[in-house]
Coordinates of C-alpha atoms in Angstrom, one line a residue:
M1 CA 0.9 -7.2 5.4
R2 CA 2.9 -9.4 3.1
T3 CA 6.4 -8.1 2.5
S4 CA 8.8 -8.9 -0.3
I5 CA 12.2 -7.8 -1.5
A6 CA 14.0 -7.9 -4.9
T7 CA 17.2 -9.9 -4.8
V8 CA 18.9 -7.0 -6.6
S9 CA 18.5 -5.0 -3.4
L10 CA 21.0 -7.1 -1.5
S11 CA 24.6 -8.0 -1.9
G12 CA 26.2 -11.5 -2.3
S13 CA 25.2 -14.7 -4.1
L14 CA 21.6 -15.6 -4.6
T15 CA 21.8 -18.1 -1.7
E16 CA 23.2 -15.4 0.6
K17 CA 20.4 -13.0 -0.5
L18 CA 17.7 -15.5 0.1
T19 CA 19.0 -16.4 3.6
A20 CA 19.3 -12.7 4.5
A21 CA 15.7 -12.0 3.4
A22 CA 14.3 -14.9 5.3
R23 CA 16.2 -14.1 8.5
A24 CA 15.0 -10.5 8.3
G25 CA 11.4 -11.8 8.2
F26 CA 10.4 -11.2 4.6
D27 CA 7.6 -13.3 3.2
G28 CA 8.8 -13.4 -0.4
V29 CA 11.3 -12.3 -2.9
E30 CA 11.5 -11.0 -6.5
I31 CA 14.1 -13.1 -8.3
F32 CA 16.2 -10.8 -10.4
E33 CA 17.3 -12.6 -13.6
N34 CA 21.0 -11.8 -13.2
D35 CA 21.1 -13.4 -9.8
L36 CA 19.5 -16.6 -11.2
L37 CA 21.9 -16.7 -14.1
A38 CA 24.9 -16.5 -11.9
S39 CA 23.7 -19.1 -9.4
P40 CA 25.0 -22.7 -9.5
L41 CA 21.6 -23.9 -8.3
T42 CA 19.1 -25.2 -10.7
P43 CA 15.7 -23.4 -10.8
E44 CA 14.2 -26.5 -9.0
E45 CA 16.9 -26.2 -6.3
I46 CA 16.2 -22.5 -5.9
R47 CA 12.5 -23.2 -5.5
V48 CA 13.2 -25.8 -2.8
R49 CA 15.6 -23.4 -1.0
C50 CA 13.0 -20.7 -1.0
A51 CA 10.4 -23.1 0.4
D52 CA 12.8 -24.3 3.1
L53 CA 13.4 -20.7 4.1
G54 CA 9.7 -19.9 4.1
L55 CA 9.9 -17.5 1.1
G56 CA 7.5 -17.3 -1.7
I57 CA 8.8 -16.3 -5.2
D58 CA 6.5 -13.4 -5.9
L59 CA 8.0 -12.1 -9.1
Y60 CA 10.5 -13.0 -11.8
Q61 CA 12.1 -10.0 -13.5
P62 CA 12.8 -8.3 -15.8
M63 CA 11.7 -9.0 -19.3
R64 CA 12.8 -6.1 -21.4
D65 CA 12.0 -4.6 -24.8
I66 CA 9.0 -6.7 -25.7
E67 CA 6.4 -4.4 -27.2
A68 CA 5.9 -2.0 -30.1
V69 CA 8.7 -3.5 -32.1
P70 CA 8.9 -4.8 -35.7
A71 CA 7.4 -8.2 -36.4
E72 CA 10.7 -10.0 -36.8
E73 CA 11.9 -8.5 -33.5
F74 CA 8.7 -9.5 -31.8
A75 CA 9.0 -13.1 -33.1
R76 CA 12.4 -13.3 -31.4
N77 CA 10.8 -11.9 -28.2
L78 CA 8.1 -14.6 -28.2
R79 CA 10.8 -17.2 -28.6
R80 CA 12.7 -15.7 -25.6
A81 CA 9.5 -15.5 -23.6
R82 CA 8.7 -19.3 -24.2
H83 CA 12.1 -20.1 -22.6
K84 CA 11.6 -17.7 -19.7
F85 CA 8.1 -19.0 -19.0
E86 CA 9.4 -22.6 -18.9
L87 CA 12.1 -21.4 -16.5
M88 CA 9.5 -19.8 -14.3
R89 CA 7.5 -23.0 -14.2
R90 CA 10.5 -24.8 -12.9
L91 CA 11.2 -22.0 -10.5
G92 CA 7.6 -21.8 -9.2
A93 CA 7.1 -18.2 -10.1
D94 CA 3.7 -17.1 -11.6
T95 CA 4.2 -13.4 -12.3
V96 CA 6.8 -11.8 -14.7
L97 CA 7.7 -8.1 -14.9
V98 CA 7.8 -6.6 -18.3
C99 CA 9.4 -3.2 -18.6
S100 CA 8.2 -0.7 -21.1
S101 CA 10.5 -0.8 -24.1
V102 CA 13.7 1.3 -24.6
H103 CA 14.6 -0.6 -27.8
P104 CA 15.9 1.7 -30.5
L105 CA 13.5 0.1 -33.0
A106 CA 10.4 0.5 -30.8
V107 CA 7.7 2.8 -32.3
D108 CA 5.2 5.2 -30.7
D109 CA 2.2 3.0 -31.5
D110 CA -0.1 2.1 -28.6
A111 CA -2.2 -0.1 -30.8
L112 CA 0.9 -2.2 -31.8
A113 CA 2.0 -2.3 -28.1
T114 CA -1.4 -3.5 -27.1
E115 CA -1.5 -6.2 -29.7
Q116 CA 1.9 -7.5 -28.9
L117 CA 1.3 -7.5 -25.2
N118 CA -1.9 -9.4 -25.8
R119 CA 0.0 -12.1 -27.7
L120 CA 2.6 -12.3 -24.9
A121 CA -0.2 -12.6 -22.3
D122 CA -1.8 -15.5 -24.4
L123 CA 1.6 -17.3 -24.3
A124 CA 2.0 -16.6 -20.6
A125 CA -1.5 -17.8 -19.7
E126 CA -0.7 -21.2 -21.3
S127 CA 1.9 -21.6 -18.6
G128 CA -0.2 -20.2 -15.8
I129 CA 1.8 -17.0 -15.7
R130 CA 0.6 -13.4 -15.3
V131 CA 2.4 -10.4 -17.1
A132 CA 2.9 -7.2 -15.0
Y133 CA 3.6 -4.3 -17.4
E134 CA 5.6 -1.5 -15.9
A135 CA 6.3 2.0 -17.3
L136 CA 10.0 2.8 -16.9
A137 CA 10.5 6.5 -16.2
W138 CA 13.0 6.5 -19.1
G139 CA 10.8 4.3 -21.4
R140 CA 11.2 5.2 -25.1
H141 CA 7.5 5.8 -25.6
V142 CA 5.8 4.6 -22.5
S143 CA 7.2 6.4 -19.4
T144 CA 4.2 7.0 -17.1
Y145 CA 2.1 4.7 -15.1
D146 CA -1.2 6.0 -16.5
H147 CA 0.1 5.4 -20.1
A148 CA 1.0 1.9 -19.2
W149 CA -2.4 1.3 -17.6
R150 CA -4.2 2.6 -20.7
I151 CA -2.4 0.0 -22.8
V152 CA -3.2 -2.8 -20.3
E153 CA -6.9 -1.6 -20.0
T154 CA -7.3 -1.5 -23.8
A155 CA -5.8 -5.0 -24.1
G156 CA -8.3 -6.4 -21.7
H157 CA -6.4 -9.7 -21.2
P158 CA -7.0 -11.5 -17.9
A159 CA -3.3 -12.5 -17.7
L160 CA -2.1 -8.9 -18.4
G161 CA -2.0 -6.3 -15.6
T162 CA 0.2 -3.5 -14.5
C163 CA 3.1 -3.1 -12.1
L164 CA 3.3 0.2 -10.2
D165 CA 6.8 1.3 -9.1
S166 CA 7.1 4.2 -6.7
F167 CA 10.4 5.3 -8.1
H168 CA 9.2 5.5 -11.7
I169 CA 6.1 7.3 -10.6
L170 CA 7.5 9.7 -8.0
S171 CA 10.7 10.6 -10.0
R172 CA 8.5 12.1 -12.7
T173 CA 7.4 15.3 -10.8
S174 CA 6.1 16.8 -14.1
D175 CA 3.3 14.2 -14.3
P176 CA 0.2 16.5 -14.3
R177 CA -2.1 13.7 -12.9
G178 CA 0.2 13.1 -9.9
L179 CA -1.0 10.1 -7.9
N180 CA -4.8 10.7 -8.4
G181 CA -5.0 8.5 -11.5
I182 CA -4.0 5.4 -9.5
A183 CA -7.5 5.4 -8.1
D184 CA -8.9 4.7 -11.6
I185 CA -7.1 1.3 -11.7
P186 CA -9.0 -1.7 -10.4
G187 CA -7.0 -3.3 -7.7
E188 CA -7.2 -6.7 -9.3
K189 CA -5.4 -5.3 -12.3
I190 CA -2.5 -4.1 -10.2
F191 CA -0.4 -7.3 -10.4
F192 CA 2.5 -6.0 -8.4
L193 CA 3.7 -3.0 -6.3
Q194 CA 7.4 -2.2 -6.1
L195 CA 8.6 0.4 -3.6
A196 CA 11.8 2.5 -3.4
D197 CA 12.5 6.0 -2.0
A198 CA 15.3 8.3 -3.2
P199 CA 17.0 11.5 -2.3
L200 CA 15.7 14.5 -4.3
L201 CA 18.5 15.0 -6.9
A202 CA 18.7 16.9 -10.1
M203 CA 20.3 14.3 -12.5
D204 CA 19.6 11.9 -15.3
V205 CA 16.7 9.7 -14.1
L206 CA 18.3 6.5 -15.3
Q207 CA 21.5 7.1 -13.2
W208 CA 19.4 8.3 -10.3
S209 CA 17.4 5.0 -10.4
R210 CA 20.4 2.7 -10.9
H211 CA 22.6 4.2 -8.1
H212 CA 20.6 6.3 -5.6
R213 CA 17.4 4.5 -4.6
C214 CA 16.9 3.8 -0.9
F215 CA 14.4 2.2 1.3
P216 CA 11.1 4.0 2.2
G217 CA 11.6 6.7 4.7
Q218 CA 15.2 7.3 3.8
G219 CA 14.7 9.7 0.9
G220 CA 12.5 12.6 -0.1
F221 CA 9.6 10.8 -1.9
D222 CA 6.1 10.5 -0.5
V223 CA 6.1 6.7 -0.7
A224 CA 3.4 6.5 2.0
G225 CA 1.1 8.7 -0.1
L226 CA 1.5 6.5 -3.1
V227 CA 0.8 3.3 -1.1
R228 CA -2.3 4.9 0.3
Q229 CA -3.6 5.5 -3.2
V230 CA -2.8 1.9 -4.3
L231 CA -4.5 0.5 -1.2
R232 CA -7.7 2.4 -2.0
T233 CA -7.9 0.4 -5.3
G234 CA -8.3 -2.8 -3.3
Y235 CA -4.8 -4.0 -4.1
D236 CA -4.0 -6.9 -1.7
G237 CA -0.6 -8.1 -3.0
P238 CA 2.8 -7.7 -1.3
L239 CA 4.6 -4.5 -0.6
S240 CA 7.9 -5.3 -2.3
L241 CA 11.2 -3.4 -2.3
E242 CA 13.2 -2.9 -5.4
V243 CA 16.2 -0.8 -4.5
F244 CA 19.3 -0.2 -6.7
N245 CA 21.9 1.3 -4.5
D246 CA 25.7 1.3 -4.7
V247 CA 26.1 1.1 -0.9
H248 CA 23.8 -1.9 -0.5
R249 CA 25.7 -3.7 -3.2
Q250 CA 28.9 -3.5 -1.1
A251 CA 27.4 -3.8 2.4
E252 CA 26.6 -7.1 4.2
A253 CA 23.3 -8.6 3.1
G254 CA 22.1 -9.4 6.6
P255 CA 22.0 -5.9 8.1
T256 CA 20.7 -4.5 4.8
A257 CA 17.8 -6.9 4.8
V258 CA 17.0 -5.9 8.4
D259 CA 17.1 -2.2 7.4
A260 CA 14.9 -3.0 4.5
R261 CA 12.2 -4.8 6.5
R262 CA 12.3 -2.1 9.2
S263 CA 11.5 0.4 6.5
L264 CA 8.4 -1.6 5.4
L265 CA 7.2 -2.0 9.0
V266 CA 7.4 1.8 9.5
L267 CA 5.7 2.3 6.1
G268 CA 3.0 -0.2 7.1
E269 CA 2.4 1.7 10.3
E270 CA 2.1 5.0 8.4
V271 CA -0.5 3.6 6.0
G272 CA -2.5 1.5 8.6
L273 CA -1.3 -2.0 7.6
A274 CA 0.9 -2.7 10.6
S275 CA 0.3 -2.2 14.3
L276 CA 3.4 -1.4 16.3
P277 CA 4.0 -0.1 19.9
E278 CA 3.6 3.7 20.0
P279 CA 6.9 5.6 19.7
T280 CA 8.2 6.9 23.0
A281 CA 10.6 9.7 22.3
P282 CA 13.4 10.3 24.7
T283 CA 13.2 13.4 26.8
G284 CA 16.9 14.0 27.6
V285 CA 20.4 12.5 27.8
A286 CA 21.1 10.6 31.0
F287 CA 24.8 10.0 30.2
A288 CA 27.4 9.4 27.6
E289 CA 29.7 6.5 28.1
L290 CA 33.4 6.5 27.0
V291 CA 35.4 3.3 26.9
T292 CA 39.1 3.7 27.1
P293 CA 42.2 1.6 27.8
D294 CA 43.7 4.5 29.8
A295 CA 41.5 6.5 32.1
A296 CA 44.3 9.1 32.9
P297 CA 44.1 11.3 29.8
V298 CA 40.3 11.1 29.8
S299 CA 40.1 12.0 33.4
A300 CA 42.4 14.9 33.0
L301 CA 40.3 16.2 30.1
L302 CA 37.1 15.9 32.0
A303 CA 38.6 17.6 35.1
A304 CA 39.8 20.5 32.9
L305 CA 36.3 20.8 31.5
G306 CA 34.9 21.2 35.0
F307 CA 33.7 17.7 35.6
A308 CA 34.1 16.0 39.0
R309 CA 34.4 12.3 39.6
T310 CA 31.4 11.5 41.9
A311 CA 30.7 7.8 41.9
R312 CA 31.9 4.4 40.8
H313 CA 30.0 1.3 39.6
R314 CA 29.5 -1.2 42.4
R315 CA 30.9 -4.1 40.4
K316 CA 32.4 -2.8 37.1
P317 CA 35.4 -0.6 36.3
V318 CA 33.2 2.4 35.4
E319 CA 33.4 5.8 36.9
L320 CA 30.8 8.6 36.9
W321 CA 31.8 12.1 36.2
E322 CA 29.3 14.9 36.6
Q323 CA 29.0 18.6 35.9
G324 CA 25.6 20.3 36.2
A325 CA 23.2 17.9 34.4
A326 CA 25.9 16.5 32.2
R327 CA 27.1 13.0 33.1
V328 CA 29.9 11.0 31.5
L329 CA 30.8 7.4 32.3
V330 CA 34.4 6.3 31.9
N331 CA 34.6 2.5 31.3
T332 CA 38.0 0.8 31.5
G333 CA 36.6 -2.7 31.3
P334 CA 38.1 -5.6 29.3
A335 CA 36.3 -4.7 26.1
A336 CA 37.7 -1.1 26.2
G337 CA 40.5 0.1 24.2
R338 CA 40.4 -2.0 21.0
D339 CA 39.9 1.3 19.1
G340 CA 41.3 3.6 21.7
T341 CA 39.0 6.0 23.6
C342 CA 35.6 6.1 22.0
L343 CA 32.0 7.1 22.6
A344 CA 30.4 3.6 22.9
A345 CA 27.1 4.1 24.6
I346 CA 24.4 6.7 25.3
G347 CA 21.8 6.7 28.1
L348 CA 18.5 8.3 26.9
E349 CA 16.0 9.5 29.4
S350 CA 12.6 7.9 28.5
P351 CA 9.2 8.5 30.0
D352 CA 8.5 4.8 29.7
P353 CA 11.7 2.7 29.1
S354 CA 9.8 -0.6 28.8
A355 CA 7.5 0.8 26.1
A356 CA 10.4 2.3 24.2
A357 CA 12.2 -1.1 24.4
R358 CA 9.0 -2.9 23.0
R359 CA 8.9 -0.6 20.0
A360 CA 12.6 -1.0 19.4
E361 CA 12.2 -4.8 19.4
A362 CA 9.2 -4.7 17.2
L363 CA 11.3 -2.7 14.7
L364 CA 14.1 -5.3 14.7
A365 CA 16.5 -3.4 16.9
P366 CA 18.9 -5.9 18.5
V367 CA 18.1 -6.0 22.3
L368 CA 21.5 -6.2 24.0
P369 CA 22.1 -9.0 26.6
R370 CA 23.6 -7.7 29.8
R371 CA 25.5 -9.5 32.5
R372 CA 24.1 -8.1 35.8
A373 CA 23.9 -9.1 39.4
P374 CA 20.4 -9.5 41.0
E375 CA 20.8 -6.1 42.7
D376 CA 21.7 -4.2 39.5
A377 CA 19.1 -2.0 37.8
T378 CA 17.2 -3.8 35.0
L379 CA 18.0 -1.5 32.2
D380 CA 16.8 -2.1 28.6
A381 CA 19.4 -1.5 25.9
V382 CA 19.4 -1.8 22.1
A383 CA 22.1 -1.5 19.5
A384 CA 22.0 1.2 16.9
P385 CA 23.1 0.2 13.4
D386 CA 26.6 1.4 14.0
G387 CA 26.9 -0.7 17.2
T388 CA 26.4 2.2 19.7
E389 CA 24.6 0.9 22.8
L390 CA 21.5 2.9 23.6
F391 CA 20.3 2.6 27.2
L392 CA 16.7 3.5 27.9
C393 CA 16.8 5.2 31.2
A394 CA 14.9 6.7 34.1
T395 CA 17.1 8.8 36.4
D396 CA 15.8 9.2 40.0
R397 CA 12.2 8.5 39.1
P398 CA 10.1 6.6 41.6
G399 CA 8.8 3.2 40.5
L400 CA 11.3 2.9 37.6
P401 CA 14.7 1.2 37.5
N402 CA 17.3 3.8 38.3
W403 CA 20.7 3.3 36.6
R404 CA 22.3 5.7 39.1
A405 CA 21.5 3.2 41.9
D406 CA 24.2 0.9 40.5
F407 CA 26.9 3.5 41.5
E408 CA 28.2 4.3 44.9
D409 CA 29.4 7.8 45.8
V410 CA 33.1 8.4 46.1
P411 CA 35.0 11.5 47.4
R412 CA 34.7 14.2 44.7
T413 CA 37.8 14.7 42.6
G414 CA 38.1 17.2 39.9
A415 CA 36.6 20.7 39.5
A416 CA 34.7 22.5 42.1
A417 CA 32.9 25.0 39.9
A418 CA 30.6 23.8 37.1
R419 CA 30.5 25.6 33.8
A420 CA 28.5 23.2 31.6
V421 CA 24.7 23.0 32.0
R422 CA 24.0 19.8 30.2
I423 CA 24.9 17.7 27.1
D424 CA 23.8 19.8 24.2
H425 CA 24.3 17.2 21.5
L426 CA 26.2 14.0 20.6
S427 CA 27.7 13.9 17.2
L428 CA 28.0 10.3 15.9
T429 CA 30.1 9.5 12.9
Q430 CA 28.5 6.7 11.0
P431 CA 30.1 3.9 8.9
W432 CA 29.5 4.9 5.3
H433 CA 27.2 1.8 4.7
H434 CA 25.0 2.6 7.7
Y435 CA 24.2 6.3 7.2
D436 CA 20.7 6.0 5.7
E437 CA 19.9 3.1 8.0
A438 CA 20.9 5.2 11.0
V439 CA 18.7 8.1 10.1
L440 CA 15.7 5.8 9.7
F441 CA 16.6 3.9 12.9
H442 CA 16.7 7.0 15.1
R443 CA 13.6 8.4 13.6
S444 CA 11.4 5.3 13.7
V445 CA 12.8 3.3 16.6
L446 CA 13.5 6.2 19.0
G447 CA 10.8 8.6 17.8
L448 CA 13.2 11.5 17.0
D449 CA 12.5 14.0 14.2
A450 CA 15.0 14.1 11.3
Q451 CA 16.1 17.5 10.2
E452 CA 17.3 18.5 6.8
S453 CA 20.5 16.9 5.4
V454 CA 23.5 19.2 4.9
D455 CA 26.8 18.7 3.0
V456 CA 30.0 19.6 4.9
A457 CA 33.3 20.2 3.1
D458 CA 36.3 18.3 4.5
P459 CA 39.9 18.6 3.3
Y460 CA 39.7 15.1 1.9
G461 CA 36.1 14.8 0.8
L462 CA 32.5 15.9 1.2
L463 CA 30.5 14.8 4.3
R464 CA 26.8 14.3 4.7
S465 CA 25.3 15.2 8.0
R466 CA 21.7 15.0 9.2
A467 CA 20.6 15.6 12.8
V468 CA 17.8 13.9 14.6
A469 CA 16.2 15.5 17.7
N470 CA 13.2 15.5 20.0
A471 CA 10.6 18.3 20.0
D472 CA 12.3 20.6 22.6
G473 CA 15.9 19.9 21.6
A474 CA 16.8 18.2 24.8
V475 CA 18.1 15.3 22.7
R476 CA 20.1 16.2 19.6
I477 CA 22.1 13.7 17.6
P478 CA 23.8 14.8 14.4
L479 CA 24.7 11.8 12.2
T480 CA 27.6 12.3 9.9
V481 CA 29.2 10.1 7.2
G482 CA 32.2 10.4 5.0
A483 CA 31.9 10.4 1.2
A484 CA 33.8 7.1 0.6
P485 CA 34.3 3.7 2.2
G486 CA 36.7 3.9 5.1
D487 CA 36.4 7.6 5.3
D488 CA 34.6 7.4 8.7
T489 CA 37.9 6.3 10.4
A490 CA 39.3 9.8 10.0
H491 CA 36.5 11.4 11.9
A492 CA 36.0 11.2 15.7
R493 CA 32.8 11.5 17.6
H494 CA 32.2 14.2 20.0
I495 CA 30.2 15.4 23.0
A496 CA 28.9 19.0 23.0
L497 CA 28.4 20.6 26.4
A498 CA 26.0 23.5 26.7
T499 CA 27.1 26.5 28.7
D500 CA 25.6 29.9 29.3
D501 CA 29.0 31.6 28.9
V502 CA 31.4 29.9 26.4
V503 CA 34.1 32.5 26.9
A504 CA 34.3 31.9 30.6
A505 CA 34.1 28.1 30.1
A506 CA 36.9 28.2 27.5
R507 CA 39.1 30.4 29.8
R508 CA 38.5 28.1 32.7
F509 CA 39.4 25.0 30.6
V510 CA 42.6 26.6 29.4
G511 CA 43.4 27.8 32.9
A512 CA 43.0 24.2 34.1
G513 CA 45.6 23.0 31.6
G514 CA 43.3 22.1 28.8
R515 CA 44.1 22.6 25.1
L516 CA 41.6 24.1 22.7
L517 CA 41.7 23.4 19.0
P518 CA 43.6 26.3 17.4
I519 CA 41.7 28.1 14.6
P520 CA 43.5 29.9 11.7
A521 CA 43.6 33.7 11.8
N522 CA 42.1 33.8 8.3
Y523 CA 38.8 32.6 9.8
Y524 CA 38.6 35.6 12.1
D525 CA 39.4 38.0 9.3
D526 CA 36.4 36.6 7.4
L527 CA 34.2 36.9 10.5
A528 CA 35.2 40.6 10.7
A529 CA 34.0 41.0 7.1
R530 CA 30.7 39.2 7.6
F531 CA 29.5 40.4 11.1
E532 CA 29.9 43.4 13.4
F533 CA 31.2 42.8 16.9
A534 CA 31.5 44.8 20.1
E535 CA 34.9 46.2 20.8
G536 CA 37.4 43.4 21.8
E537 CA 34.8 40.6 21.2
L538 CA 36.4 39.2 18.0
E539 CA 39.9 39.4 19.5
T540 CA 38.6 37.3 22.5
Y541 CA 37.3 34.7 20.1
R542 CA 40.6 34.7 18.2
D543 CA 42.6 34.2 21.3
L544 CA 40.6 31.3 22.6
G545 CA 39.7 29.6 19.2
I546 CA 36.0 30.2 19.6
L547 CA 33.9 29.9 16.4
Y548 CA 30.8 32.0 15.6
D549 CA 27.6 31.5 13.6
R550 CA 24.4 33.6 13.4
D551 CA 21.1 33.0 11.7
A552 CA 17.7 34.7 11.8
Q553 CA 16.8 33.0 15.1
G554 CA 20.0 33.6 17.2
V555 CA 23.7 33.2 17.7
F556 CA 25.9 30.2 18.2
R557 CA 29.4 30.3 19.8
H558 CA 31.5 27.2 20.1
C559 CA 35.0 25.8 20.6
Y560 CA 36.6 22.4 20.6
T561 CA 39.1 20.4 22.7
H562 CA 41.9 18.3 21.2
T563 CA 41.0 14.8 20.4
V564 CA 41.7 11.9 22.9
G565 CA 41.6 8.6 21.0
R566 CA 38.5 9.0 18.8
V567 CA 36.6 11.5 21.0
F568 CA 36.7 15.2 21.6
F569 CA 34.4 17.7 23.4
E570 CA 32.8 20.9 22.2
L571 CA 31.6 23.8 24.4
V572 CA 28.6 25.5 22.9
Q573 CA 26.5 28.6 23.8
R574 CA 23.1 29.1 22.1
D575 CA 21.5 32.5 22.3
G576 CA 18.1 33.3 21.0
G577 CA 16.4 30.6 19.0
Y578 CA 19.5 29.2 17.2
Q579 CA 18.8 25.5 16.5
G580 CA 21.7 24.5 14.3
Y581 CA 25.2 23.1 14.9
G582 CA 27.5 25.6 13.4
A583 CA 27.7 23.8 10.0
A584 CA 29.2 26.9 8.4
N585 CA 32.2 26.4 10.6
A586 CA 32.6 22.7 10.0
Q587 CA 35.2 22.8 7.3
V588 CA 37.4 25.1 9.4
R589 CA 37.1 22.7 12.3
L590 CA 37.8 19.6 10.3
T591 CA 40.8 21.1 8.6
A592 CA 42.2 22.2 12.0
Q593 CA 41.7 18.7 13.3
H594 CA 43.4 17.1 10.4
A595 CA 46.3 19.5 10.9
A596 CA 46.4 18.6 14.6
R597 CA 46.6 14.9 13.8

């Protein structure tokens, strides 16, 4: 499977984009004209740079407003094309993308479009260049792939073929032929295939295209279905990404290129072009690790929640706190405290940690080096896009490395009576430029299922949140991002603890000296209007700051501790089949947290 990426998909100078694409493992690039024009390198130097990096130049683009125009306008177009074809010869590119015209003088005349594209192809052939004609979704007269193909087919020129672009095709949901017509195109006449996903939005298609494209698997389009149709034609060219995205234009090119190539590897697996190690979904949460410069407030919070300190790492300043099946590590090592207390690592129970690590590595997840003594457990760990360390664990399972063996028991300190059953979910705030990447990472690398995205109102913006989870809900990770660069700094991460009686757990926490997040009385007045409660039930929730949600499957009760550093805890009780996270209460919680800060 040959992979390529358009330079417009990455940020930085052309040199930085080429380097990032090569390091991520791409085979080729589409040179976007604006990137070349702004580069101090000559076309010959760019050609050499690409060769040195092991990159082919698969496409030069775009050439706009060529066809179905008045004769004098077309004469100017041919003059422009001669210059561009000479530039492509110097560059070493043999295929040019021609977009369907949006020129105000363009006419609705397929015969004229065919004639002029034929003449352009004649000129291209003299330079050994192929013309790939693409229908823009907002083209003035040609806006669908089958219309573009009819023109190419009628022209019958060996140097003229079509370019299929998943965005332009899949954004036009009103196309009555759907994808079925792709099978009518001979594979050798599909000169290029460009791929992009996008969230399903109701907006002007041009603005949608220019600002909101994303990599395959990160949006709502059936990109894999389109690729399968194209492959059935016999197409054997590259899978190439052309993604216009405001976030990518501001994020570092290196991580974006890795995210891009990972998306193609996953897509290749889905359509049968790439063979990867099978996904090994985690079966539970082994532990959550907090790093902190000061263990005292964290220890006090854990003790009030009902945790007991049970063990200490044999060589490192890491303590193990346990309550039921919930485990929290408190790390006060030299790397701790740069950002205050934070949730830095998660241990995920895996049925086969080695197999899970092999898949992670195949999908370009950074494998983390670990300093360990010979007697330490050989744990595999990878880095998520936001830097969170993910340990692939086996707890007390014969024949597999046991992380718990690195700890020695200590006299129990803390609570004697447990109220939490296990870790219900871990909510991870994502840097704004890693959100889509994080969803794809957790879905493809870890084998978790992505749930529907929800918007959450915050006093200072709108947040997007999307949870990933395994089949039985033993692993749940909501991923949340702020609406603007830097907004993630205002939102802490949290650990949600499952309990079978949230009222008793909340009372015990308060009785042990803990402080729950106060919730405004207006919230409870609204609850009284929306739901019916048993006598005294709502008053109990009001006194303790417990929030309430209900859906067709069940009931959700939850409350929050105050924040320590950049971490807080949530106590949750799920009754019936409730599977959500109390999204209806998020604005109230976020507003209360802002007020507390």
